[in-house]
PDB file of C-alpha atoms in Angstrom:
ATOM      1  CA  UNK A  36     212.563  80.687 104.532  1.00  0.00           C
ATOM      2  CA  UNK A  37     211.913  79.807 101.326  1.00  0.00           C
ATOM      3  CA  UNK A  38     210.328  82.722  99.839  1.00  0.00           C
ATOM      4  CA  UNK A  39     214.139  84.815 100.544  1.00  0.00           C
ATOM      5  CA  UNK A  40     216.347  81.945  98.089  1.00  0.00           C
ATOM      6  CA  UNK A  41     213.151  82.917  95.820  1.00  0.00           C
ATOM      7  CA  UNK A  42     214.118  86.455  96.085  1.00  0.00           C
ATOM      8  CA  UNK A  43     217.953  86.009  96.387  1.00  0.00           C
ATOM      9  CA  UNK A  44     217.604  83.491  93.137  1.00  0.00           C
ATOM     10  CA  UNK A  45     216.133  85.868  91.376  1.00  0.00           C
ATOM     11  CA  UNK A  46     218.339  88.303  92.171  1.00  0.00           C
ATOM     12  CA  UNK A  47     221.477  85.973  90.580  1.00  0.00           C
ATOM     13  CA  UNK A  48     219.123  84.749  87.588  1.00  0.00           C
ATOM     14  CA  UNK A  49     218.261  88.177  86.551  1.00  0.00           C
ATOM     15  CA  UNK A  50     221.941  89.259  87.106  1.00  0.00           C
ATOM     16  CA  UNK A  51     223.299  86.464  84.905  1.00  0.00           C
ATOM     17  CA  UNK A  52     220.445  87.489  82.471  1.00  0.00           C
ATOM     18  CA  UNK A  53     221.805  91.566  82.691  1.00  0.00           C
ATOM     19  CA  UNK A  54     225.506  90.052  82.041  1.00  0.00           C
ATOM     20  CA  UNK A  55     225.006  87.477  79.163  1.00  0.00           C
ATOM     21  CA  UNK A  56     222.345  90.413  77.658  1.00  0.00           C
ATOM     22  CA  UNK A  57     225.509  92.930  77.388  1.00  0.00           C
ATOM     23  CA  UNK A  58     228.132  90.006  76.086  1.00  0.00           C
ATOM     24  CA  UNK A  59     225.811  89.742  72.840  1.00  0.00           C
ATOM     25  CA  UNK A  60     224.754  92.923  72.531  1.00  0.00           C
ATOM     26  CA  UNK A  61     228.694  94.346  73.039  1.00  0.00           C
ATOM     27  CA  UNK A  62     229.589  91.018  70.173  1.00  0.00           C
ATOM     28  CA  UNK A  63     226.611  91.473  67.670  1.00  0.00           C
ATOM     29  CA  UNK A  64     225.229  95.174  67.733  1.00  0.00           C
ATOM     30  CA  UNK A  65     227.951  97.614  70.000  1.00  0.00           C
ATOM     31  CA  UNK A  66     230.053  98.144  66.126  1.00  0.00           C
ATOM     32  CA  UNK A  67     227.241  96.751  63.472  1.00  0.00           C
ATOM     33  CA  UNK A  68     226.187  99.411  60.832  1.00  0.00           C
ATOM     34  CA  UNK A  69     222.819 101.692  62.004  1.00  0.00           C
ATOM     35  CA  UNK A  70     220.638  98.889  60.307  1.00  0.00           C
ATOM     36  CA  UNK A  71     221.558  96.286  62.152  1.00  0.00           C
ATOM     37  CA  UNK A  72     221.698  98.432  65.258  1.00  0.00           C
ATOM     38  CA  UNK A  73     217.600  99.706  64.604  1.00  0.00           C
ATOM     39  CA  UNK A  74     216.853  95.527  63.657  1.00  0.00           C
ATOM     40  CA  UNK A  75     214.784  93.249  66.147  1.00  0.00           C
ATOM     41  CA  UNK A  76     218.124  91.111  67.482  1.00  0.00           C
ATOM     42  CA  UNK A  77     219.568  94.227  69.305  1.00  0.00           C
ATOM     43  CA  UNK A  78     216.478  95.755  70.385  1.00  0.00           C
ATOM     44  CA  UNK A  79     215.457  92.138  71.787  1.00  0.00           C
ATOM     45  CA  UNK A  80     218.825  92.503  74.067  1.00  0.00           C
ATOM     46  CA  UNK A  81     218.154  95.598  74.845  1.00  0.00           C
ATOM     47  CA  UNK A  82     214.905  94.829  76.698  1.00  0.00           C
ATOM     48  CA  UNK A  83     217.118  92.016  78.492  1.00  0.00           C
ATOM     49  CA  UNK A  84     219.601  94.004  79.515  1.00  0.00           C
ATOM     50  CA  UNK A  85     216.112  96.562  80.566  1.00  0.00           C
ATOM     51  CA  UNK A  86     214.766  93.353  82.322  1.00  0.00           C
ATOM     52  CA  UNK A  87     217.366  91.680  83.916  1.00  0.00           C
ATOM     53  CA  UNK A  88     218.416  95.476  85.626  1.00  0.00           C
ATOM     54  CA  UNK A  89     214.919  96.069  87.045  1.00  0.00           C
ATOM     55  CA  UNK A  90     214.019  92.888  87.904  1.00  0.00           C
ATOM     56  CA  UNK A  91     217.917  91.835  89.893  1.00  0.00           C
ATOM     57  CA  UNK A  92     217.924  95.540  91.663  1.00  0.00           C
ATOM     58  CA  UNK A  93     214.245  95.489  92.875  1.00  0.00           C
ATOM     59  CA  UNK A  94     214.245  91.339  93.925  1.00  0.00           C
ATOM     60  CA  UNK A  95     217.960  92.293  95.457  1.00  0.00           C
ATOM     61  CA  UNK A  96     216.627  95.311  97.958  1.00  0.00           C
ATOM     62  CA  UNK A  97     213.411  92.768  98.927  1.00  0.00           C
ATOM     63  CA  UNK A  98     216.158  89.953  99.722  1.00  0.00           C
ATOM     64  CA  UNK A  99     218.037  91.951 101.078  1.00  0.00           C
ATOM     65  CA  UNK A 100     215.087  93.654 103.954  1.00  0.00           C
ATOM     66  CA  UNK A 101     213.810  90.294 103.894  1.00  0.00           C
ATOM     67  CA  UNK A 102     216.729  88.420 105.549  1.00  0.00           C
ATOM     68  CA  UNK A 103     218.568  91.415 107.433  1.00  0.00           C
ATOM     69  CA  UNK A 104     214.801  91.674 109.040  1.00  0.00           C
ATOM     70  CA  UNK A 105     213.266  88.149 109.135  1.00  0.00           C
ATOM     71  CA  UNK A 106     210.429  89.017 111.724  1.00  0.00           C
ATOM     72  CA  UNK A 107     209.237  92.088 109.456  1.00  0.00           C
ATOM     73  CA  UNK A 108     207.327  91.282 107.133  1.00  0.00           C
ATOM     74  CA  UNK A 109     206.424  93.393 103.797  1.00  0.00           C
ATOM     75  CA  UNK A 110     203.067  94.577 103.094  1.00  0.00           C
ATOM     76  CA  UNK A 111     201.628  92.212 101.371  1.00  0.00           C
ATOM     77  CA  UNK A 112     199.986  94.468  98.923  1.00  0.00           C
ATOM     78  CA  UNK A 113     202.990  95.873  98.313  1.00  0.00           C
ATOM     79  CA  UNK A 114     204.528  92.761  97.458  1.00  0.00           C
ATOM     80  CA  UNK A 115     201.580  91.120  95.919  1.00  0.00           C
ATOM     81  CA  UNK A 116     201.825  94.274  92.802  1.00  0.00           C
ATOM     82  CA  UNK A 117     205.353  93.685  92.952  1.00  0.00           C
ATOM     83  CA  UNK A 118     205.381  90.525  92.256  1.00  0.00           C
ATOM     84  CA  UNK A 119     202.685  91.389  89.850  1.00  0.00           C
ATOM     85  CA  UNK A 120     205.380  93.171  87.882  1.00  0.00           C
ATOM     86  CA  UNK A 121     207.848  91.414  87.890  1.00  0.00           C
ATOM     87  CA  UNK A 122     205.952  88.024  86.810  1.00  0.00           C
ATOM     88  CA  UNK A 123     204.665  90.480  83.911  1.00  0.00           C
ATOM     89  CA  UNK A 124     208.052  91.576  82.697  1.00  0.00           C
ATOM     90  CA  UNK A 125     209.527  88.481  82.930  1.00  0.00           C
ATOM     91  CA  UNK A 126     206.648  86.992  80.499  1.00  0.00           C
ATOM     92  CA  UNK A 127     207.670  89.451  78.145  1.00  0.00           C
ATOM     93  CA  UNK A 128     211.259  88.650  78.314  1.00  0.00           C
ATOM     94  CA  UNK A 129     211.051  85.355  77.874  1.00  0.00           C
ATOM     95  CA  UNK A 130     209.167  85.522  74.657  1.00  0.00           C
ATOM     96  CA  UNK A 131     211.029  88.011  73.118  1.00  0.00           C
ATOM     97  CA  UNK A 132     214.032  86.780  74.318  1.00  0.00           C
ATOM     98  CA  UNK A 133     214.248  82.826  74.065  1.00  0.00           C
ATOM     99  CA  UNK A 134     211.210  83.227  70.804  1.00  0.00           C
ATOM    100  CA  UNK A 135     212.249  82.924  67.439  1.00  0.00           C
ATOM    101  CA  UNK A 136     215.138  83.732  64.324  1.00  0.00           C
ATOM    102  CA  UNK A 137     216.236  87.178  65.953  1.00  0.00           C
ATOM    103  CA  UNK A 138     216.464  86.807  69.479  1.00  0.00           C
ATOM    104  CA  UNK A 139     218.984  87.018  71.519  1.00  0.00           C
ATOM    105  CA  UNK A 140     218.467  83.970  73.747  1.00  0.00           C
ATOM    106  CA  UNK A 141     216.973  81.721  70.422  1.00  0.00           C
ATOM    107  CA  UNK A 142     219.677  79.738  70.956  1.00  0.00           C
ATOM    108  CA  UNK A 143     220.709  77.308  74.490  1.00  0.00           C
ATOM    109  CA  UNK A 144     223.318  78.625  76.197  1.00  0.00           C
ATOM    110  CA  UNK A 145     223.320  81.440  79.808  1.00  0.00           C
ATOM    111  CA  UNK A 146     220.574  84.115  78.513  1.00  0.00           C
ATOM    112  CA  UNK A 147     218.057  80.944  77.396  1.00  0.00           C
ATOM    113  CA  UNK A 148     217.884  79.400  80.358  1.00  0.00           C
ATOM    114  CA  UNK A 149     218.475  82.337  82.890  1.00  0.00           C
ATOM    115  CA  UNK A 150     215.770  84.100  81.354  1.00  0.00           C
ATOM    116  CA  UNK A 151     213.368  80.637  82.022  1.00  0.00           C
ATOM    117  CA  UNK A 152     214.358  80.299  85.644  1.00  0.00           C
ATOM    118  CA  UNK A 153     213.837  84.073  86.606  1.00  0.00           C
ATOM    119  CA  UNK A 154     210.655  83.583  85.048  1.00  0.00           C
ATOM    120  CA  UNK A 155     209.693  80.633  86.946  1.00  0.00           C
ATOM    121  CA  UNK A 156     211.015  81.907  89.793  1.00  0.00           C
ATOM    122  CA  UNK A 157     208.512  85.192  89.404  1.00  0.00           C
ATOM    123  CA  UNK A 158     205.597  83.007  89.226  1.00  0.00           C
ATOM    124  CA  UNK A 159     206.829  81.185  91.856  1.00  0.00           C
ATOM    125  CA  UNK A 160     206.880  84.313  94.185  1.00  0.00           C
ATOM    126  CA  UNK A 161     204.054  86.154  92.341  1.00  0.00           C
ATOM    127  CA  UNK A 162     201.262  82.645  93.394  1.00  0.00           C
ATOM    128  CA  UNK A 163     203.130  83.191  97.440  1.00  0.00           C
ATOM    129  CA  UNK A 164     202.594  86.471  97.462  1.00  0.00           C
ATOM    130  CA  UNK A 165     198.099  86.187  95.814  1.00  0.00           C
ATOM    131  CA  UNK A 166     198.179  83.330  97.902  1.00  0.00           C
ATOM    132  CA  UNK A 167     199.122  85.150 101.064  1.00  0.00           C
ATOM    133  CA  UNK A 168     197.046  87.885 100.147  1.00  0.00           C
ATOM    134  CA  UNK A 169     193.999  86.096  98.950  1.00  0.00           C
ATOM    135  CA  UNK A 170     194.343  84.176 102.927  1.00  0.00           C
ATOM    136  CA  UNK A 171     194.453  87.716 104.726  1.00  0.00           C
ATOM    137  CA  UNK A 172     191.348  89.280 102.908  1.00  0.00           C
ATOM    138  CA  UNK A 173     189.089  85.678 103.642  1.00  0.00           C
ATOM    139  CA  UNK A 174     191.115  86.765 107.680  1.00  0.00           C
ATOM    140  CA  UNK A 175     189.913  90.369 107.702  1.00  0.00           C
ATOM    141  CA  UNK A 176     186.523  88.956 106.417  1.00  0.00           C
ATOM    142  CA  UNK A 177     186.390  86.264 109.351  1.00  0.00           C
ATOM    143  CA  UNK A 178     187.545  89.075 111.722  1.00  0.00           C
ATOM    144  CA  UNK A 179     184.295  91.845 111.048  1.00  0.00           C
ATOM    145  CA  UNK A 180     181.450  91.998 112.495  1.00  0.00           C
ATOM    146  CA  UNK A 181     179.275  89.880 110.729  1.00  0.00           C
ATOM    147  CA  UNK A 182     178.285  86.517 111.509  1.00  0.00           C
ATOM    148  CA  UNK A 183     180.565  83.589 111.939  1.00  0.00           C
ATOM    149  CA  UNK A 184     179.975  80.009 110.889  1.00  0.00           C
ATOM    150  CA  UNK A 185     180.013  79.394 114.693  1.00  0.00           C
ATOM    151  CA  UNK A 186     177.568  82.224 115.026  1.00  0.00           C
ATOM    152  CA  UNK A 187     175.310  80.096 111.936  1.00  0.00           C
ATOM    153  CA  UNK A 188     176.172  76.727 113.632  1.00  0.00           C
ATOM    154  CA  UNK A 189     174.564  77.967 116.902  1.00  0.00           C
ATOM    155  CA  UNK A 190     171.802  78.851 115.016  1.00  0.00           C
ATOM    156  CA  UNK A 191     171.030  75.803 113.447  1.00  0.00           C
ATOM    157  CA  UNK A 192     171.371  73.283 116.174  1.00  0.00           C
ATOM    158  CA  UNK A 193     169.018  75.623 118.214  1.00  0.00           C
ATOM    159  CA  UNK A 194     165.997  75.892 116.239  1.00  0.00           C
ATOM    160  CA  UNK A 195     163.634  78.899 116.674  1.00  0.00           C
ATOM    161  CA  UNK A 196     160.032  78.386 118.195  1.00  0.00           C
ATOM    162  CA  UNK A 197     157.574  80.414 116.151  1.00  0.00           C
ATOM    163  CA  UNK A 198     155.067  82.640 118.522  1.00  0.00           C
ATOM    164  CA  UNK A 199     151.233  81.906 118.493  1.00  0.00           C
ATOM    165  CA  UNK A 200     150.720  84.872 115.584  1.00  0.00           C
ATOM    166  CA  UNK A 201     152.968  83.394 113.626  1.00  0.00           C
ATOM    167  CA  UNK A 202     151.007  79.962 113.048  1.00  0.00           C
TER     168      UNK A 202
END
């Protein structure tokens, strides 16, 4: 399904973010002076590694589960919560990793593109989960004991005749 493909895509792009950030961290921060290691560039590299790891683990788990059990659906509230978490993480990652002179992904390269691709996939996954959540709540509300639209239409088509006491 397209949703499973997006989960696999997020896992792959998260892996690229993690790998590119590790390479940059090793080149610049690993053997640097403590002043450089404590600077914004190295901290932002650590953020990119962390977000890449967390996103890779979560998205690959969901992608694997959804591909193995195609007719089983992840609980919609759990999926909405997970995609919200991923979206927030990738919002911060895009901001801190790709913007600014002290950002490891400010130059066009694997880290830059993979961060943006991960963010876009997180937006799509969140949008789909939120849409499913809202439509699920609407379906649950329509299945309640309250009057439905058909009941309302039926009452409109048959007007009530007032009693003599009401005139």
